């Protein structure tokens, strides 16, 4: 399929030129099985203006380095955080840089037995020839071990604890035994470059709790929401423009609309206004940076198709409500209180225009 028809390109394709430039200029030691050095991987994620490498992830100093160093070991890395903190995006970026292929993904909520984690069989071949290497259907985990690539394990805490512990056994032993196969074909050793980078939602763990052994034995890194409003504004503008270009939406959010959107999300997420006053946090909505990008894009889509490209505070309010009010009835009261105590007092016609539509809550 042509890249023009794909809704989303994997990081290794979207940033192919940057990755190749970094590989060619990389003068640092490269771990076995990796495509570039840890220094180059960190540069790819955090950017370097001098090299023409865009910044792709915002976090406190040292976070990316700790994760990359952890992945140089046999322990793997576990990224934990609230919804919308871009844990999956970070794992995709690192995997694209290290392995050149971020497509080996396991979804924790879809794994309920060991065969889904490791391998299954092609029943037609088994009936005809019995268990053999050709009948083996490897999982992304097994392919990662065979090919020496990173495996991304999304929402690992959503699969049963015995399967979580099985991942630890794979990381420790670096081998899978297939009892149905005899001889060397029944033992698969991990190739250099194999490792696991997992993510887990710290707010909604689902049916299963995270294995205590997993917490102890994988390198644990908490991914925090973006703290600085200016950084969050930059992310929302950049990602919204990217989504608009991909969808053919010839609309750009006015700066004052972007400021209001990001400020409202930031304050409702942190429970504190920019002036330092405490505000109500919403119980049923994450109000994350990723959600702010979705709202910004929806506002632009609405303007493009329904309002001749004009973005209004009223349309912004509609989409903020769609994101903020989920299944907690008390959140409506909290949001009303926030608008009455914070937004009503903000100077500027754009803030007053937003407050004028408070009756929509």
mmCIF file of C-alpha atoms in Angstrom, residues 26-342:
data_model
loop_
_atom_site.group_PDB
_atom_site.id
_atom_site.type_symbol
_atom_site.label_atom_id
_atom_site.label_comp_id
_atom_site.label_asym_id
_atom_site.label_seq_id
_atom_site.Cartn_x
_atom_site.Cartn_y
_atom_site.Cartn_z
ATOM 1 C CA UNK A 26 27.001 7.822 14.594
ATOM 2 C CA UNK A 27 30.513 7.599 16.059
ATOM 3 C CA UNK A 28 29.546 5.994 19.387
ATOM 4 C CA UNK A 29 29.648 2.286 20.392
ATOM 5 C CA UNK A 30 26.667 0.285 19.154
ATOM 6 C CA UNK A 31 25.301 -2.576 21.334
ATOM 7 C CA UNK A 32 25.079 -6.053 19.725
ATOM 8 C CA UNK A 33 22.029 -6.323 17.494
ATOM 9 C CA UNK A 34 21.242 -2.584 17.584
ATOM 10 C CA UNK A 35 21.149 -0.357 14.509
ATOM 11 C CA UNK A 36 22.628 2.667 16.297
ATOM 12 C CA UNK A 37 24.252 3.669 19.572
ATOM 13 C CA UNK A 38 22.339 4.567 22.753
ATOM 14 C CA UNK A 39 23.531 8.164 22.287
ATOM 15 C CA UNK A 40 22.016 8.285 18.792
ATOM 16 C CA UNK A 41 18.765 6.723 20.031
ATOM 17 C CA UNK A 42 18.451 9.421 22.692
ATOM 18 C CA UNK A 43 19.211 12.100 20.106
ATOM 19 C CA UNK A 44 16.530 10.709 17.790
ATOM 20 C CA UNK A 45 13.901 10.941 20.537
ATOM 21 C CA UNK A 46 14.896 14.258 22.118
ATOM 22 C CA UNK A 47 16.053 16.029 18.973
ATOM 23 C CA UNK A 48 19.114 18.021 17.960
ATOM 24 C CA UNK A 49 18.697 21.279 16.033
ATOM 25 C CA UNK A 50 22.285 21.190 14.799
ATOM 26 C CA UNK A 51 21.725 17.801 13.173
ATOM 27 C CA UNK A 52 18.241 18.633 11.917
ATOM 28 C CA UNK A 53 16.609 16.069 14.225
ATOM 29 C CA UNK A 54 13.158 17.079 15.479
ATOM 30 C CA UNK A 55 12.210 16.741 19.134
ATOM 31 C CA UNK A 56 9.591 14.008 19.369
ATOM 32 C CA UNK A 57 9.038 13.509 23.094
ATOM 33 C CA UNK A 58 9.077 15.882 26.059
ATOM 34 C CA UNK A 59 10.204 14.639 29.463
ATOM 35 C CA UNK A 60 12.520 15.608 32.346
ATOM 36 C CA UNK A 61 16.288 15.226 31.807
ATOM 37 C CA UNK A 62 17.612 11.709 32.216
ATOM 38 C CA UNK A 63 14.394 9.790 31.519
ATOM 39 C CA UNK A 64 15.261 8.705 27.973
ATOM 40 C CA UNK A 65 18.828 7.861 28.940
ATOM 41 C CA UNK A 66 17.651 5.612 31.815
ATOM 42 C CA UNK A 67 15.222 3.785 29.531
ATOM 43 C CA UNK A 68 17.789 3.283 26.767
ATOM 44 C CA UNK A 69 20.429 2.046 29.212
ATOM 45 C CA UNK A 70 17.878 -0.366 30.711
ATOM 46 C CA UNK A 71 17.267 -1.783 27.244
ATOM 47 C CA UNK A 72 21.006 -2.411 26.863
ATOM 48 C CA UNK A 73 20.615 -4.978 29.650
ATOM 49 C CA UNK A 74 18.651 -8.230 29.780
ATOM 50 C CA UNK A 75 16.012 -6.763 32.084
ATOM 51 C CA UNK A 76 13.954 -4.830 29.579
ATOM 52 C CA UNK A 77 11.995 -1.654 30.351
ATOM 53 C CA UNK A 78 8.516 -1.033 31.761
ATOM 54 C CA UNK A 79 6.943 2.380 31.087
ATOM 55 C CA UNK A 80 4.148 3.248 33.509
ATOM 56 C CA UNK A 81 1.972 6.344 33.576
ATOM 57 C CA UNK A 82 -1.427 7.941 33.298
ATOM 58 C CA UNK A 83 -3.440 7.634 30.058
ATOM 59 C CA UNK A 84 -2.320 10.007 27.349
ATOM 60 C CA UNK A 85 1.303 10.416 28.463
ATOM 61 C CA UNK A 86 2.514 8.959 25.134
ATOM 62 C CA UNK A 87 4.064 5.796 26.595
ATOM 63 C CA UNK A 88 3.251 3.858 23.433
ATOM 64 C CA UNK A 89 4.655 6.620 21.242
ATOM 65 C CA UNK A 90 7.895 6.592 23.213
ATOM 66 C CA UNK A 91 8.190 2.809 22.934
ATOM 67 C CA UNK A 92 7.567 3.061 19.179
ATOM 68 C CA UNK A 93 10.236 5.728 18.734
ATOM 69 C CA UNK A 94 12.869 3.793 20.676
ATOM 70 C CA UNK A 95 12.033 0.526 18.907
ATOM 71 C CA UNK A 96 12.178 2.181 15.478
ATOM 72 C CA UNK A 97 15.625 3.582 16.259
ATOM 73 C CA UNK A 98 17.060 0.401 17.766
ATOM 74 C CA UNK A 99 15.485 -2.297 15.590
ATOM 75 C CA UNK A 100 14.324 -0.432 12.500
ATOM 76 C CA UNK A 101 10.920 -2.102 12.866
ATOM 77 C CA UNK A 102 8.319 -1.156 15.470
ATOM 78 C CA UNK A 103 5.659 -3.601 14.258
ATOM 79 C CA UNK A 104 6.307 -6.472 16.707
ATOM 80 C CA UNK A 105 3.501 -5.630 19.142
ATOM 81 C CA UNK A 106 1.602 -7.656 21.734
ATOM 82 C CA UNK A 107 -1.599 -6.236 23.221
ATOM 83 C CA UNK A 108 -1.915 -7.358 26.839
ATOM 84 C CA UNK A 109 -5.695 -7.316 26.814
ATOM 85 C CA UNK A 110 -5.753 -9.789 23.910
ATOM 86 C CA UNK A 111 -3.438 -12.372 25.518
ATOM 87 C CA UNK A 112 -5.085 -14.959 27.750
ATOM 88 C CA UNK A 113 -2.969 -18.094 27.276
ATOM 89 C CA UNK A 114 0.644 -19.053 26.694
ATOM 90 C CA UNK A 115 0.146 -19.992 23.034
ATOM 91 C CA UNK A 116 -0.930 -16.434 22.224
ATOM 92 C CA UNK A 117 2.203 -15.182 23.928
ATOM 93 C CA UNK A 118 4.634 -17.610 22.221
ATOM 94 C CA UNK A 119 3.368 -19.604 19.230
ATOM 95 C CA UNK A 120 0.477 -21.505 17.668
ATOM 96 C CA UNK A 121 0.272 -24.123 14.917
ATOM 97 C CA UNK A 122 -0.980 -24.199 11.348
ATOM 98 C CA UNK A 123 -3.529 -26.971 11.774
ATOM 99 C CA UNK A 124 -3.642 -27.891 8.073
ATOM 100 C CA UNK A 125 0.120 -28.556 7.993
ATOM 101 C CA UNK A 126 0.011 -30.399 11.326
ATOM 102 C CA UNK A 127 -2.724 -32.737 10.040
ATOM 103 C CA UNK A 128 -0.704 -33.460 6.914
ATOM 104 C CA UNK A 129 2.852 -33.668 8.282
ATOM 105 C CA UNK A 130 2.599 -33.526 12.053
ATOM 106 C CA UNK A 131 4.353 -30.894 14.195
ATOM 107 C CA UNK A 132 7.247 -29.411 12.238
ATOM 108 C CA UNK A 133 9.055 -26.129 11.893
ATOM 109 C CA UNK A 134 6.982 -25.220 8.826
ATOM 110 C CA UNK A 135 3.758 -25.599 10.826
ATOM 111 C CA UNK A 136 4.926 -23.234 13.558
ATOM 112 C CA UNK A 137 3.130 -19.860 13.682
ATOM 113 C CA UNK A 138 5.360 -17.585 15.775
ATOM 114 C CA UNK A 139 3.978 -14.792 17.911
ATOM 115 C CA UNK A 140 5.573 -11.322 17.826
ATOM 116 C CA UNK A 141 7.519 -12.381 20.938
ATOM 117 C CA UNK A 142 9.000 -15.416 19.209
ATOM 118 C CA UNK A 143 9.746 -13.441 16.036
ATOM 119 C CA UNK A 144 11.519 -10.827 18.118
ATOM 120 C CA UNK A 145 13.690 -13.511 19.678
ATOM 121 C CA UNK A 146 14.456 -15.118 16.315
ATOM 122 C CA UNK A 147 15.188 -11.848 14.502
ATOM 123 C CA UNK A 148 16.935 -10.025 17.356
ATOM 124 C CA UNK A 149 14.439 -7.147 17.589
ATOM 125 C CA UNK A 150 12.585 -5.261 20.285
ATOM 126 C CA UNK A 151 9.073 -6.413 21.131
ATOM 127 C CA UNK A 152 6.550 -3.823 22.297
ATOM 128 C CA UNK A 153 4.206 -5.250 24.957
ATOM 129 C CA UNK A 154 1.303 -2.802 25.251
ATOM 130 C CA UNK A 155 -0.694 -2.705 28.518
ATOM 131 C CA UNK A 156 1.165 -5.675 29.940
ATOM 132 C CA UNK A 157 -0.815 -5.517 33.207
ATOM 133 C CA UNK A 158 -4.003 -6.393 31.310
ATOM 134 C CA UNK A 159 -2.892 -9.986 30.725
ATOM 135 C CA UNK A 160 -3.021 -12.590 33.564
ATOM 136 C CA UNK A 161 -0.203 -12.514 36.100
ATOM 137 C CA UNK A 162 1.171 -15.982 35.166
ATOM 138 C CA UNK A 163 1.712 -14.688 31.614
ATOM 139 C CA UNK A 164 3.326 -11.521 32.941
ATOM 140 C CA UNK A 165 5.742 -13.733 34.880
ATOM 141 C CA UNK A 166 6.377 -15.771 31.721
ATOM 142 C CA UNK A 167 7.779 -12.635 30.105
ATOM 143 C CA UNK A 168 10.269 -12.379 32.958
ATOM 144 C CA UNK A 169 11.319 -15.981 32.387
ATOM 145 C CA UNK A 170 11.944 -15.210 28.717
ATOM 146 C CA UNK A 171 14.030 -12.187 29.620
ATOM 147 C CA UNK A 172 16.040 -14.192 32.140
ATOM 148 C CA UNK A 173 16.599 -17.407 30.155
ATOM 149 C CA UNK A 174 16.498 -15.982 26.608
ATOM 150 C CA UNK A 175 15.217 -19.310 25.297
ATOM 151 C CA UNK A 176 11.925 -20.920 24.280
ATOM 152 C CA UNK A 177 11.512 -24.699 24.308
ATOM 153 C CA UNK A 178 8.954 -26.181 21.921
ATOM 154 C CA UNK A 179 8.221 -29.699 23.251
ATOM 155 C CA UNK A 180 6.406 -30.807 20.075
ATOM 156 C CA UNK A 181 9.615 -30.440 18.022
ATOM 157 C CA UNK A 182 12.600 -32.730 18.383
ATOM 158 C CA UNK A 183 16.267 -31.813 18.119
ATOM 159 C CA UNK A 184 17.637 -28.334 17.589
ATOM 160 C CA UNK A 185 14.368 -27.103 16.091
ATOM 161 C CA UNK A 186 12.705 -27.497 19.478
ATOM 162 C CA UNK A 187 14.952 -24.970 21.205
ATOM 163 C CA UNK A 188 14.958 -21.325 20.082
ATOM 164 C CA UNK A 189 17.536 -18.987 21.577
ATOM 165 C CA UNK A 190 17.130 -15.233 21.508
ATOM 166 C CA UNK A 191 19.322 -13.473 18.955
ATOM 167 C CA UNK A 192 21.360 -10.416 19.866
ATOM 168 C CA UNK A 193 19.200 -7.309 19.875
ATOM 169 C CA UNK A 194 16.110 -8.931 21.394
ATOM 170 C CA UNK A 195 14.444 -7.203 24.321
ATOM 171 C CA UNK A 196 11.022 -6.155 25.595
ATOM 172 C CA UNK A 197 9.775 -2.622 26.152
ATOM 173 C CA UNK A 198 6.416 -2.759 27.927
ATOM 174 C CA UNK A 199 3.814 -0.163 28.872
ATOM 175 C CA UNK A 200 1.162 -0.105 31.583
ATOM 176 C CA UNK A 201 -1.621 2.302 32.482
ATOM 177 C CA UNK A 202 -1.255 3.381 36.111
ATOM 178 C CA UNK A 203 -4.881 4.540 36.386
ATOM 179 C CA UNK A 204 -6.923 1.739 34.809
ATOM 180 C CA UNK A 205 -5.192 -1.597 35.331
ATOM 181 C CA UNK A 206 -8.164 -3.636 34.128
ATOM 182 C CA UNK A 207 -9.069 -7.079 35.436
ATOM 183 C CA UNK A 208 -5.521 -8.135 36.340
ATOM 184 C CA UNK A 209 -3.085 -6.422 38.658
ATOM 185 C CA UNK A 210 0.529 -5.915 37.701
ATOM 186 C CA UNK A 211 2.763 -8.778 38.782
ATOM 187 C CA UNK A 212 4.949 -7.894 41.772
ATOM 188 C CA UNK A 213 7.824 -9.809 40.141
ATOM 189 C CA UNK A 214 7.394 -7.676 37.027
ATOM 190 C CA UNK A 215 7.732 -4.507 39.081
ATOM 191 C CA UNK A 216 10.864 -5.829 40.792
ATOM 192 C CA UNK A 217 12.698 -7.288 37.837
ATOM 193 C CA UNK A 218 11.998 -4.983 34.888
ATOM 194 C CA UNK A 219 13.514 -1.518 34.859
ATOM 195 C CA UNK A 220 10.601 0.666 35.936
ATOM 196 C CA UNK A 221 10.154 4.200 34.578
ATOM 197 C CA UNK A 222 7.174 6.441 35.319
ATOM 198 C CA UNK A 223 6.232 8.701 32.404
ATOM 199 C CA UNK A 224 4.796 11.939 33.770
ATOM 200 C CA UNK A 225 2.413 14.349 32.021
ATOM 201 C CA UNK A 226 4.005 17.428 30.462
ATOM 202 C CA UNK A 227 4.518 20.002 33.204
ATOM 203 C CA UNK A 228 5.309 23.202 31.299
ATOM 204 C CA UNK A 229 2.392 24.858 29.529
ATOM 205 C CA UNK A 230 4.666 26.149 26.774
ATOM 206 C CA UNK A 231 5.891 22.636 25.984
ATOM 207 C CA UNK A 232 2.324 21.362 25.900
ATOM 208 C CA UNK A 233 1.289 24.171 23.556
ATOM 209 C CA UNK A 234 4.110 23.236 21.173
ATOM 210 C CA UNK A 235 3.065 19.572 21.157
ATOM 211 C CA UNK A 236 -0.607 20.329 20.546
ATOM 212 C CA UNK A 237 0.165 22.729 17.676
ATOM 213 C CA UNK A 238 2.659 20.354 16.037
ATOM 214 C CA UNK A 239 0.530 17.211 16.321
ATOM 215 C CA UNK A 240 -2.692 18.971 15.305
ATOM 216 C CA UNK A 241 -1.030 20.412 12.200
ATOM 217 C CA UNK A 242 0.242 16.930 11.361
ATOM 218 C CA UNK A 243 -3.238 15.399 11.668
ATOM 219 C CA UNK A 244 -4.779 18.221 9.651
ATOM 220 C CA UNK A 245 -2.280 17.808 6.810
ATOM 221 C CA UNK A 246 -2.872 14.055 6.729
ATOM 222 C CA UNK A 247 -6.642 14.539 6.559
ATOM 223 C CA UNK A 248 -6.565 17.372 4.024
ATOM 224 C CA UNK A 249 -7.977 19.805 6.597
ATOM 225 C CA UNK A 250 -6.894 23.294 5.513
ATOM 226 C CA UNK A 251 -7.493 24.933 8.903
ATOM 227 C CA UNK A 252 -5.085 26.120 11.576
ATOM 228 C CA UNK A 253 -6.155 26.841 15.130
ATOM 229 C CA UNK A 254 -5.883 30.525 16.062
ATOM 230 C CA UNK A 255 -3.288 31.027 18.839
ATOM 231 C CA UNK A 256 -5.892 32.231 21.341
ATOM 232 C CA UNK A 257 -8.028 29.122 20.779
ATOM 233 C CA UNK A 258 -5.003 26.854 21.244
ATOM 234 C CA UNK A 259 -4.067 28.741 24.410
ATOM 235 C CA UNK A 260 -7.544 28.309 25.895
ATOM 236 C CA UNK A 261 -7.736 24.630 25.016
ATOM 237 C CA UNK A 262 -4.333 23.720 26.438
ATOM 238 C CA UNK A 263 -4.804 25.868 29.544
ATOM 239 C CA UNK A 264 -8.179 24.306 30.374
ATOM 240 C CA UNK A 265 -6.794 20.792 29.912
ATOM 241 C CA UNK A 266 -3.645 21.582 31.891
ATOM 242 C CA UNK A 267 -5.527 23.069 34.844
ATOM 243 C CA UNK A 268 -8.188 20.368 35.011
ATOM 244 C CA UNK A 269 -5.507 17.674 34.830
ATOM 245 C CA UNK A 270 -3.231 19.132 37.504
ATOM 246 C CA UNK A 271 -5.974 20.439 39.818
ATOM 247 C CA UNK A 272 -4.269 23.826 39.935
ATOM 248 C CA UNK A 273 -4.729 27.037 37.974
ATOM 249 C CA UNK A 274 -1.777 28.790 36.394
ATOM 250 C CA UNK A 275 -2.071 31.406 39.154
ATOM 251 C CA UNK A 276 -1.575 28.701 41.779
ATOM 252 C CA UNK A 277 -5.145 28.278 43.030
ATOM 253 C CA UNK A 278 -6.571 24.803 43.589
ATOM 254 C CA UNK A 279 -9.226 23.650 41.136
ATOM 255 C CA UNK A 280 -11.414 20.583 40.833
ATOM 256 C CA UNK A 281 -9.920 17.621 38.985
ATOM 257 C CA UNK A 282 -12.283 15.551 36.870
ATOM 258 C CA UNK A 283 -12.804 11.940 37.927
ATOM 259 C CA UNK A 284 -13.795 10.416 34.601
ATOM 260 C CA UNK A 285 -11.507 12.116 32.070
ATOM 261 C CA UNK A 286 -7.748 12.011 31.665
ATOM 262 C CA UNK A 287 -7.499 15.536 30.159
ATOM 263 C CA UNK A 288 -4.137 14.489 28.750
ATOM 264 C CA UNK A 289 -2.036 16.193 26.098
ATOM 265 C CA UNK A 290 -3.019 13.442 23.654
ATOM 266 C CA UNK A 291 -6.696 14.156 24.332
ATOM 267 C CA UNK A 292 -6.080 17.885 23.830
ATOM 268 C CA UNK A 293 -4.624 17.083 20.394
ATOM 269 C CA UNK A 294 -7.750 15.070 19.555
ATOM 270 C CA UNK A 295 -9.983 17.974 20.594
ATOM 271 C CA UNK A 296 -7.908 20.478 18.600
ATOM 272 C CA UNK A 297 -8.104 18.294 15.507
ATOM 273 C CA UNK A 298 -11.866 17.809 15.939
ATOM 274 C CA UNK A 299 -12.348 21.578 16.198
ATOM 275 C CA UNK A 300 -10.428 22.038 12.940
ATOM 276 C CA UNK A 301 -12.399 19.282 11.194
ATOM 277 C CA UNK A 302 -15.651 20.884 12.348
ATOM 278 C CA UNK A 303 -14.513 24.276 11.042
ATOM 279 C CA UNK A 304 -13.419 22.834 7.685
ATOM 280 C CA UNK A 305 -16.631 20.947 6.938
ATOM 281 C CA UNK A 306 -19.271 23.056 8.706
ATOM 282 C CA UNK A 307 -18.007 26.622 9.285
ATOM 283 C CA UNK A 308 -16.054 27.674 6.179
ATOM 284 C CA UNK A 309 -12.809 27.227 8.077
ATOM 285 C CA UNK A 310 -13.790 29.539 10.956
ATOM 286 C CA UNK A 311 -12.949 28.296 14.467
ATOM 287 C CA UNK A 312 -15.109 29.707 17.258
ATOM 288 C CA UNK A 313 -15.056 29.509 21.079
ATOM 289 C CA UNK A 314 -18.487 27.867 20.889
ATOM 290 C CA UNK A 315 -17.181 24.957 18.818
ATOM 291 C CA UNK A 316 -14.212 24.658 21.189
ATOM 292 C CA UNK A 317 -16.587 24.423 24.139
ATOM 293 C CA UNK A 318 -18.612 21.660 22.450
ATOM 294 C CA UNK A 319 -15.550 19.478 21.926
ATOM 295 C CA UNK A 320 -14.090 20.193 25.364
ATOM 296 C CA UNK A 321 -17.349 18.922 26.840
ATOM 297 C CA UNK A 322 -17.220 15.818 24.661
ATOM 298 C CA UNK A 323 -13.809 15.028 26.082
ATOM 299 C CA UNK A 324 -14.335 16.112 29.705
ATOM 300 C CA UNK A 325 -17.758 14.664 30.515
ATOM 301 C CA UNK A 326 -17.700 10.877 30.484
ATOM 302 C CA UNK A 327 -19.532 8.598 32.924
ATOM 303 C CA UNK A 328 -19.098 10.534 36.203
ATOM 304 C CA UNK A 329 -22.165 12.771 36.792
ATOM 305 C CA UNK A 330 -20.273 14.819 39.397
ATOM 306 C CA UNK A 331 -17.800 15.946 36.735
ATOM 307 C CA UNK A 332 -20.455 18.227 35.252
ATOM 308 C CA UNK A 333 -20.723 20.084 38.565
ATOM 309 C CA UNK A 334 -16.926 20.242 38.868
ATOM 310 C CA UNK A 335 -16.594 21.651 35.370
ATOM 311 C CA UNK A 336 -19.280 24.262 36.035
ATOM 312 C CA UNK A 337 -17.505 25.294 39.229
ATOM 313 C CA UNK A 338 -14.183 25.561 37.388
ATOM 314 C CA UNK A 339 -15.691 27.847 34.737
ATOM 315 C CA UNK A 340 -17.431 30.014 37.335
ATOM 316 C CA UNK A 341 -14.358 30.437 39.546
ATOM 317 C CA UNK A 342 -11.576 30.483 36.962
#
